[in-house]
PDB file of C-alpha atoms in Angstrom:
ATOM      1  CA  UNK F   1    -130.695 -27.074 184.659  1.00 70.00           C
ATOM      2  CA  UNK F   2    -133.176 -24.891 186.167  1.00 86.00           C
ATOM      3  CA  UNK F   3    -133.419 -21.910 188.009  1.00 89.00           C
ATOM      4  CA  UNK F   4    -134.568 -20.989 191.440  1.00 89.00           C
ATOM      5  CA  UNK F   5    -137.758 -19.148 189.623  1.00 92.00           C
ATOM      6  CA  UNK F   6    -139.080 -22.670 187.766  1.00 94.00           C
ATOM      7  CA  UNK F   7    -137.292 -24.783 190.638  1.00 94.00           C
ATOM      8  CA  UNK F   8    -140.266 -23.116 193.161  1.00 95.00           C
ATOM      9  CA  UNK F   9    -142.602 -23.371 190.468  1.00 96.00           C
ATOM     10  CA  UNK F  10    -141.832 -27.492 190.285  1.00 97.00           C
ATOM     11  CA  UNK F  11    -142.495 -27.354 194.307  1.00 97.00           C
ATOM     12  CA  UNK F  12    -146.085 -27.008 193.527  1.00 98.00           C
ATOM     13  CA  UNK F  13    -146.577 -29.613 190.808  1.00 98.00           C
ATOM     14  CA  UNK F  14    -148.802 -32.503 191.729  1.00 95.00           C
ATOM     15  CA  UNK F  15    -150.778 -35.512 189.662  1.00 96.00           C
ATOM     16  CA  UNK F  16    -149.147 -37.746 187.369  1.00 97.00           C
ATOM     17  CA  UNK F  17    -149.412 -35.100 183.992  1.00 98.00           C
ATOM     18  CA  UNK F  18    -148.582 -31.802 183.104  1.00 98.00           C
ATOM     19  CA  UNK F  19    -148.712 -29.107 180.509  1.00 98.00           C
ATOM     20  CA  UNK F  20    -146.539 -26.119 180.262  1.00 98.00           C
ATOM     21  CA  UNK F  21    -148.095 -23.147 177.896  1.00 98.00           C
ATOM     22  CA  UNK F  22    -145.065 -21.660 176.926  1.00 96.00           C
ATOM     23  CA  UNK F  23    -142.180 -23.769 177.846  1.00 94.00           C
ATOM     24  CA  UNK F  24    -139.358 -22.252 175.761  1.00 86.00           C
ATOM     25  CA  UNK F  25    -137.184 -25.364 176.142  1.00 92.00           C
ATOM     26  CA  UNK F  26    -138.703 -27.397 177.914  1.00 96.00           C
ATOM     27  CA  UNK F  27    -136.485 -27.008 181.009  1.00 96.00           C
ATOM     28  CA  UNK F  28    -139.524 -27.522 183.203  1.00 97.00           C
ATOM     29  CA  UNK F  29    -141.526 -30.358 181.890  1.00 98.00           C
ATOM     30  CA  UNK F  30    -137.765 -31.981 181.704  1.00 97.00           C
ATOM     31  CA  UNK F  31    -136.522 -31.326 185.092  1.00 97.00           C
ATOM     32  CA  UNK F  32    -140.125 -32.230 186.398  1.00 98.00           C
ATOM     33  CA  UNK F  33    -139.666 -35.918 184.592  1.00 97.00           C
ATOM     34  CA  UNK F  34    -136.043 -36.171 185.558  1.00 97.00           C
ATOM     35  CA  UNK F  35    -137.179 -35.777 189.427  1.00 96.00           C
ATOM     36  CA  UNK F  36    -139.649 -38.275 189.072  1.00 97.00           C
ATOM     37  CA  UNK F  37    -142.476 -35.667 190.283  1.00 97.00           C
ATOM     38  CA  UNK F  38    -144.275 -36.368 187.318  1.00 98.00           C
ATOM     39  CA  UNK F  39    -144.695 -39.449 184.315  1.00 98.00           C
ATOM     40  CA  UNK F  40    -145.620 -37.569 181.508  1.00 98.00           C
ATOM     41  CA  UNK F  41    -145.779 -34.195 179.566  1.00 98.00           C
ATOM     42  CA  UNK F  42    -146.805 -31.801 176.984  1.00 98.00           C
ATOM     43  CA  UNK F  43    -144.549 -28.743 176.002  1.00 98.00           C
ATOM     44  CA  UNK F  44    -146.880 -26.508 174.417  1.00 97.00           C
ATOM     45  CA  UNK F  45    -145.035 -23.801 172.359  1.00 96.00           C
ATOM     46  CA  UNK F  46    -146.580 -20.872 169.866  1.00 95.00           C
ATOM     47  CA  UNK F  47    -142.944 -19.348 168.436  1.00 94.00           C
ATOM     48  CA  UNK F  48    -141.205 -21.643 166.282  1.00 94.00           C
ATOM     49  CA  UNK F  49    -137.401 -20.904 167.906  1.00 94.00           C
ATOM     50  CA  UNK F  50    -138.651 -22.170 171.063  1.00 94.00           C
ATOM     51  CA  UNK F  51    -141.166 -25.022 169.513  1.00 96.00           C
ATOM     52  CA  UNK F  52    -137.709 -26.045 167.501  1.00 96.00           C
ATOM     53  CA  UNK F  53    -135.792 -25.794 170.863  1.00 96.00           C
ATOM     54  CA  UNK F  54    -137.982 -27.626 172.568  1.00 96.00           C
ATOM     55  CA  UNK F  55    -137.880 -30.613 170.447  1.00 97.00           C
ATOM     56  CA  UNK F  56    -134.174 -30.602 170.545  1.00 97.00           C
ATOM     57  CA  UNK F  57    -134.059 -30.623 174.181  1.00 97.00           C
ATOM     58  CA  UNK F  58    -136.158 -33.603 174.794  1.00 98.00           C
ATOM     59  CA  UNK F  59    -134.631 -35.306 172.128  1.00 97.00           C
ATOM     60  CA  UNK F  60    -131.444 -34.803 173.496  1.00 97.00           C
ATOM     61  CA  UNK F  61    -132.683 -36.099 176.653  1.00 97.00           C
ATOM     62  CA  UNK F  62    -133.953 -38.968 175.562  1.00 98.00           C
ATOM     63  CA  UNK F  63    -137.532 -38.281 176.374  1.00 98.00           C
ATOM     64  CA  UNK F  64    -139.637 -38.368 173.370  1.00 97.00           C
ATOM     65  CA  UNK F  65    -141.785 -41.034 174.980  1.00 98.00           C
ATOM     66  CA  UNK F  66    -143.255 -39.066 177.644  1.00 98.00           C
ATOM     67  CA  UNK F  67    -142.871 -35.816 176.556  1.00 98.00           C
ATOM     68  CA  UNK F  68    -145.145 -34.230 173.667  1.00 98.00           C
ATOM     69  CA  UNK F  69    -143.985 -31.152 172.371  1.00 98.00           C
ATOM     70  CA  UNK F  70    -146.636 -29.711 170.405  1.00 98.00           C
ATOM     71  CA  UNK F  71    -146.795 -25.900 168.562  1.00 97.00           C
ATOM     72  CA  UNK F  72    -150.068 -24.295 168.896  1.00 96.00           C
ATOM     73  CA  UNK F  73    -151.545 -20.932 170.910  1.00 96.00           C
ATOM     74  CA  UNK F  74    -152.503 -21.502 174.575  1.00 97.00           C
ATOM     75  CA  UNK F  75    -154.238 -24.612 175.449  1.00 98.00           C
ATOM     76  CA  UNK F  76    -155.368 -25.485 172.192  1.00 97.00           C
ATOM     77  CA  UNK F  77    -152.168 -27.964 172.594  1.00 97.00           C
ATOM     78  CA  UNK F  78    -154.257 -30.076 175.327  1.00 97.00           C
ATOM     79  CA  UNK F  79    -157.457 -31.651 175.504  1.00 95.00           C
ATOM     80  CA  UNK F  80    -159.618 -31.335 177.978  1.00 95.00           C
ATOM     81  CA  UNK F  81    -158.673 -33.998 181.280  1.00 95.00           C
ATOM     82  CA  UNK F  82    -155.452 -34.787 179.623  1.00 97.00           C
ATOM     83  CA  UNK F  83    -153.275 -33.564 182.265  1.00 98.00           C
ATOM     84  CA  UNK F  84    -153.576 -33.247 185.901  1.00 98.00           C
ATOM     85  CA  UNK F  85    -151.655 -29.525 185.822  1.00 98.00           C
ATOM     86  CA  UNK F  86    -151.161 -26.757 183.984  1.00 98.00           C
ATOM     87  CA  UNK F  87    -148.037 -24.151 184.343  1.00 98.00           C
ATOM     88  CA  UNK F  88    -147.844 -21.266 182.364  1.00 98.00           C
ATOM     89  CA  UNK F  89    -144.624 -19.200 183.434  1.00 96.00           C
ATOM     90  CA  UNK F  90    -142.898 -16.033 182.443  1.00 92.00           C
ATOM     91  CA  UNK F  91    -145.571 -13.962 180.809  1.00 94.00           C
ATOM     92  CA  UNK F  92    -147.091 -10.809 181.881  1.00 95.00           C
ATOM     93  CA  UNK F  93    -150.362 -11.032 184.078  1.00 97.00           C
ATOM     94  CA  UNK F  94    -152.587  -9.691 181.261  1.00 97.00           C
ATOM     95  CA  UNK F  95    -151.300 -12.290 178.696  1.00 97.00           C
ATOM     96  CA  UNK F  96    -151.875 -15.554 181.427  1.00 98.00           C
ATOM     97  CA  UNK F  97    -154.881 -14.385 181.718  1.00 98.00           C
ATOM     98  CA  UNK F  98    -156.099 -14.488 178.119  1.00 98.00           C
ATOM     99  CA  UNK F  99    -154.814 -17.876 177.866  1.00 98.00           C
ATOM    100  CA  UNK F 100    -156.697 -19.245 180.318  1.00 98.00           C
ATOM    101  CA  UNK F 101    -160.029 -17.264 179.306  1.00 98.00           C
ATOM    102  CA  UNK F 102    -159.224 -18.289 176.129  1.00 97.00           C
ATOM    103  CA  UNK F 103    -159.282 -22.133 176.960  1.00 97.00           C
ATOM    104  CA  UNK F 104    -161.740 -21.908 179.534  1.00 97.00           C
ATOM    105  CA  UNK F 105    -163.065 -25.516 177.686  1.00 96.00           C
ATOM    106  CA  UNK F 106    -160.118 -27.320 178.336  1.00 97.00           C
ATOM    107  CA  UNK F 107    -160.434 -26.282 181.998  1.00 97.00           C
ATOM    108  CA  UNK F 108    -163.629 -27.908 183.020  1.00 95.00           C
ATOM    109  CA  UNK F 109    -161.768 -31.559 184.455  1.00 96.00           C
ATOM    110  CA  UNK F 110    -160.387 -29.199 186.813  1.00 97.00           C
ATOM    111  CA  UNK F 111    -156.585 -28.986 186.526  1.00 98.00           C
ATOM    112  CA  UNK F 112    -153.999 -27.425 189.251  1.00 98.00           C
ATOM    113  CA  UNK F 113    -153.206 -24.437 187.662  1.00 98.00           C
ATOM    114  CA  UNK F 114    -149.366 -22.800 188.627  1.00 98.00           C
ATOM    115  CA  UNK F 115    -148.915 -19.401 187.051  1.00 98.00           C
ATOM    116  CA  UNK F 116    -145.634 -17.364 187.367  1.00 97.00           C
ATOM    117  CA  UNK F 117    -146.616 -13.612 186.244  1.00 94.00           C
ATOM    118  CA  UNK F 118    -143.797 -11.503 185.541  1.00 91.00           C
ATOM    119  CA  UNK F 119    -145.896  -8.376 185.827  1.00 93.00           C
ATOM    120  CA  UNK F 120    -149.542  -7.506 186.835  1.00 95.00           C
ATOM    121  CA  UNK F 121    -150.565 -10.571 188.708  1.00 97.00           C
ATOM    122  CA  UNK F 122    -153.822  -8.568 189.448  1.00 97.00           C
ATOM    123  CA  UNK F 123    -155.187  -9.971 185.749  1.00 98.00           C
ATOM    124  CA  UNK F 124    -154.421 -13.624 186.815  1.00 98.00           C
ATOM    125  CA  UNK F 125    -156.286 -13.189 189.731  1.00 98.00           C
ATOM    126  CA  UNK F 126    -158.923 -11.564 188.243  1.00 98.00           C
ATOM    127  CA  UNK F 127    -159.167 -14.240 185.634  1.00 98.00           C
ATOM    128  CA  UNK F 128    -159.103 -17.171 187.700  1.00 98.00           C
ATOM    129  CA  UNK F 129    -162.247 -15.139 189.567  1.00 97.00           C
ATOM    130  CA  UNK F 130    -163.816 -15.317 186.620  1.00 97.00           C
ATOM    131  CA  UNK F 131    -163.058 -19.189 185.690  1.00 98.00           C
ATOM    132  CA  UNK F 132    -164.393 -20.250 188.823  1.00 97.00           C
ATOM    133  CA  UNK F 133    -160.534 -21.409 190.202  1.00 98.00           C
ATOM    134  CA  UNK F 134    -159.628 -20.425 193.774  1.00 98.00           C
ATOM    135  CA  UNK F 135    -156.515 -19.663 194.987  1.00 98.00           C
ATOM    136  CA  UNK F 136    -154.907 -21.815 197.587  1.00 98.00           C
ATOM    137  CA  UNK F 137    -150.973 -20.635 197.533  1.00 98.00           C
ATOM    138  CA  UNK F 138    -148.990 -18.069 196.555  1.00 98.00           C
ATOM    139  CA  UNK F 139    -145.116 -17.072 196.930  1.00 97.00           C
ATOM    140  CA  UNK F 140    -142.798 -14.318 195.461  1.00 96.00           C
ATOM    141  CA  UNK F 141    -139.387 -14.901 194.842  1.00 92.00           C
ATOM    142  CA  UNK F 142    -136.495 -12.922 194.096  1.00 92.00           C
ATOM    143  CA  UNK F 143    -134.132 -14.162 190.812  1.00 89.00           C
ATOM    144  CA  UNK F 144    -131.490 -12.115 189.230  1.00 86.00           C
ATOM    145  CA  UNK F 145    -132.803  -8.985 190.729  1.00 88.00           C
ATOM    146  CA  UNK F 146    -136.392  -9.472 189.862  1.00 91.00           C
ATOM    147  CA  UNK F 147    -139.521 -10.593 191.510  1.00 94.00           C
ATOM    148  CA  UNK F 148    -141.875 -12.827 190.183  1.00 94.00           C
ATOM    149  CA  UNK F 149    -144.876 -13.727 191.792  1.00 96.00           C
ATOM    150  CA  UNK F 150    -146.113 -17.476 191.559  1.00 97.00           C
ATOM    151  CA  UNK F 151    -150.254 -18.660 191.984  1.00 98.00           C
ATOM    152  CA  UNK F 152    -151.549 -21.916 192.618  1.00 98.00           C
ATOM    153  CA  UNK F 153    -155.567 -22.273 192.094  1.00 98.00           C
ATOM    154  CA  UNK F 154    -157.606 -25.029 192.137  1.00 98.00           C
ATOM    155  CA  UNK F 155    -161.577 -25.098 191.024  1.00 97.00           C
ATOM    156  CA  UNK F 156    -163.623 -23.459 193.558  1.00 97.00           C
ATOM    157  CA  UNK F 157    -164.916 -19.663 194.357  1.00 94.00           C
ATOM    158  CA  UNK F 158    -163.687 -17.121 195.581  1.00 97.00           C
ATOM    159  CA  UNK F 159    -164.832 -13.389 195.695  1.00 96.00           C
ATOM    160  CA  UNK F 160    -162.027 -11.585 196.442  1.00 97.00           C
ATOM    161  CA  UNK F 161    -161.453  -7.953 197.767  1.00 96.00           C
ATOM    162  CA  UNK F 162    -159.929  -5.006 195.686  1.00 95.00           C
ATOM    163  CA  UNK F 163    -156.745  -5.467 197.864  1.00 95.00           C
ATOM    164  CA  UNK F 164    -156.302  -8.722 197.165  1.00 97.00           C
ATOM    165  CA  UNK F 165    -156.853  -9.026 193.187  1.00 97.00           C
ATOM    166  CA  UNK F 166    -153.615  -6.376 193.683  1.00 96.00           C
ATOM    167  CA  UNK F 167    -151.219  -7.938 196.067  1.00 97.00           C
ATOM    168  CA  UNK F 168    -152.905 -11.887 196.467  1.00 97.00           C
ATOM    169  CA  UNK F 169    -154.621 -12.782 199.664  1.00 98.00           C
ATOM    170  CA  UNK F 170    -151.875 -14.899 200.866  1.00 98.00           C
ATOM    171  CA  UNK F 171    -149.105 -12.738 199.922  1.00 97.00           C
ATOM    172  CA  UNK F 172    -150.585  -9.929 201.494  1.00 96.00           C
ATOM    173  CA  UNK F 173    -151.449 -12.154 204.465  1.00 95.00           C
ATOM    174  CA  UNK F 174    -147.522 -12.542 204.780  1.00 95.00           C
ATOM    175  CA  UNK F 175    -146.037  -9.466 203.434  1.00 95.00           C
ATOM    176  CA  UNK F 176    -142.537 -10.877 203.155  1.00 94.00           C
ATOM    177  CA  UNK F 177    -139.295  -8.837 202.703  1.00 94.00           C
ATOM    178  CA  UNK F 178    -139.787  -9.491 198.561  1.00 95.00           C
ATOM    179  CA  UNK F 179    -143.448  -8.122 198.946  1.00 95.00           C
ATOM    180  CA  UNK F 180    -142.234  -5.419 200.902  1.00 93.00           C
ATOM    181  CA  UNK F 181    -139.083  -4.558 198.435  1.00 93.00           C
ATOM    182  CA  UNK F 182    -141.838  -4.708 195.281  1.00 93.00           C
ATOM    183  CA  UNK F 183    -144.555  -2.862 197.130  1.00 93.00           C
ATOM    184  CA  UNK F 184    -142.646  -0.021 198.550  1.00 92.00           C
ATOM    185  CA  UNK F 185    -140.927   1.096 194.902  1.00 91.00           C
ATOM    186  CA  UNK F 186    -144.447   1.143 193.457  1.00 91.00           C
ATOM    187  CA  UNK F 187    -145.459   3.034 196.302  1.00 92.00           C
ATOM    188  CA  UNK F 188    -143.110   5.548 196.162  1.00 93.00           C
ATOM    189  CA  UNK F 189    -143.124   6.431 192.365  1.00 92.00           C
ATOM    190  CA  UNK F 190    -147.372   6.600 192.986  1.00 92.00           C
ATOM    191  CA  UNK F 191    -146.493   9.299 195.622  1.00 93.00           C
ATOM    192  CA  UNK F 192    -144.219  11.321 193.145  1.00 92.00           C
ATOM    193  CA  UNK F 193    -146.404  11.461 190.408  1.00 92.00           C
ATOM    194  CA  UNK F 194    -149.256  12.671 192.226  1.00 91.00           C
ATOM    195  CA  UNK F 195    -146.928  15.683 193.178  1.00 89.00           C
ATOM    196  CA  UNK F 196    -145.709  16.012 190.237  1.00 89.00           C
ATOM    197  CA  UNK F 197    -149.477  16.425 188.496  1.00 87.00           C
ATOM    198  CA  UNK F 198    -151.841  17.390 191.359  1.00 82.00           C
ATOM    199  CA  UNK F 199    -151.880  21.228 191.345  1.00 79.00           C
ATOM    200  CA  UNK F 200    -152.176  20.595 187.326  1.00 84.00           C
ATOM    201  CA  UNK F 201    -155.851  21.211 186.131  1.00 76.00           C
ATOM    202  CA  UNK F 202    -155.788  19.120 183.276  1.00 82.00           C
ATOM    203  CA  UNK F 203    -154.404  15.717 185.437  1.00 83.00           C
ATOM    204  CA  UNK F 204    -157.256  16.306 188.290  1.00 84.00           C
ATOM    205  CA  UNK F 205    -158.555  12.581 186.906  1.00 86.00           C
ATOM    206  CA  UNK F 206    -155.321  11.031 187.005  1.00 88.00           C
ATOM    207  CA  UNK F 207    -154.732  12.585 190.417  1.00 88.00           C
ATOM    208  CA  UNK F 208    -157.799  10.810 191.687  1.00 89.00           C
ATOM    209  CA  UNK F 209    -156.973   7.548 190.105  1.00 90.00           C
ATOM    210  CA  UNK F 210    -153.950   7.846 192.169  1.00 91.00           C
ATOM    211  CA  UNK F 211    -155.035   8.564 195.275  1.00 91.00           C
ATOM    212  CA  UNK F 212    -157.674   5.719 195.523  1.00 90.00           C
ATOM    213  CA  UNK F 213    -154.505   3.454 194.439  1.00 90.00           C
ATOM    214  CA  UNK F 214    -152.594   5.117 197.386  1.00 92.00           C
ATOM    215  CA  UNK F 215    -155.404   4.936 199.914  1.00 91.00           C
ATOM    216  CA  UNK F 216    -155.789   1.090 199.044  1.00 91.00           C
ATOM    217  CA  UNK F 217    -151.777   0.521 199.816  1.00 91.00           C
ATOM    218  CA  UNK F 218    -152.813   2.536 202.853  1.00 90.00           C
ATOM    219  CA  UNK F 219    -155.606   0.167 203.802  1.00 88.00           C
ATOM    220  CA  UNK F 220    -153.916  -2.831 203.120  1.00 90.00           C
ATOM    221  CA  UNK F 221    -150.225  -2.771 203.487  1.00 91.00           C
ATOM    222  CA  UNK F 222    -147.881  -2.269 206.362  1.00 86.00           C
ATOM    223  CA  UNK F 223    -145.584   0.091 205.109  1.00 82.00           C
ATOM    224  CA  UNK F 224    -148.208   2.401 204.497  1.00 71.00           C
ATOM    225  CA  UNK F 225    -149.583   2.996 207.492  1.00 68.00           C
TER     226      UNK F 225
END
């Protein structure tokens, strides 16, 4: 029912509750019940395709009695301490990272927070900084020829380097063949555009901005060296 993305998502799912900003239809909350990993949900859902497609799903499954699906922007769908975990999957970094600034209040119980960033996991990072959540796992996976990376964060601080608000402290840590294969691209079309635009008077700014990017991938990441 689900894929290998939310399947390594689920692996990080603990407590008895969850609530998934953004569930589409429901898959996760759903497969997460069906496992027995957790006893109750909340499918929190903004569009009103997905809300409607939602509701259908866990009626069809029979599970209107443990899972709430509820239409509403961000965590406004939860109360504060009502669930033990929060997911929020397949949104940029930048968006993710709203959401949870947004709803900082319905953060302070502490939930386990699992965010899958499509793109620019740097703001999630940077974000959970912010909030006071620490980051204790990461993983990238490849799925139908992209690469997501996932973050788990608990409450705690953490101060972390330049290097790792871009690629994650574990990840980097790691540097796995998907790090490698998502790294390296970027990498690459960073060194083209600086020769594209460096003898170019008016891009002299850009070309700096570029450089320090470059010089961090060379501080920080195999390949580069």
């Amino acid at each position: 029912m689900i894929g290998s993305r939310l399947k390594r998502v689920a692996a990080y799912v603990e407590g008895n509750s969850l609530a998934d900003i953004g569930s589409d239809h429901a898959y996760l909350p759903i497969y997460l019940i069906n496992e027995g990993i957790i006893q109750s949900a909340v499918a929190g859902e903004i569009v009103d395709g997905p809300y409607q497609a939602a509701v259908k799903n866990v009626q069809n499954h029979q599970l209107t009695s443990v899972i709430s699906v509820r239409k509403g922007s961000g965590l406004e769908v939860i109360d504060d301490g009502e669930v033990d975990c929060i997911t929020i999957c397949g949104m940029g970094g930048p968006l993710i990272g709203e959401i949870l600034l947004a709803g900082q209040s319905k953060l302070a119980s502490g939930p386990r927070l699992i965010l899958q960033s499509n793109i620019h996991a740097a703001a999630v990072r940077t974000a959970l900084q912010r909030l006071q959540y620490k980051i204790t796992a990461e993983d990238i996976i490849k799925d139908k020829k992209h690469i997501y990376e996932v973050i788990v964060a608990e409450k705690g601080n953490m101060n972390l380097t330049a290097a790792e608000i871009k690629f994650g402290p574990f990840l980097l840590k790691e540097q796995n063949e998907y790090f490698n294969e998502k790294w390296l691209k970027e990498y690459k079309h960073l060194q083209h555009i600086l020769e594209t635009i460096q003898h170019k008077a008016d891009q002299t700014d850009k070309a700096k901005e570029i450089e320090q990017q470059l010089k961090l991938y060379r501080e920080a990441v195999h390949f580069a060296n």
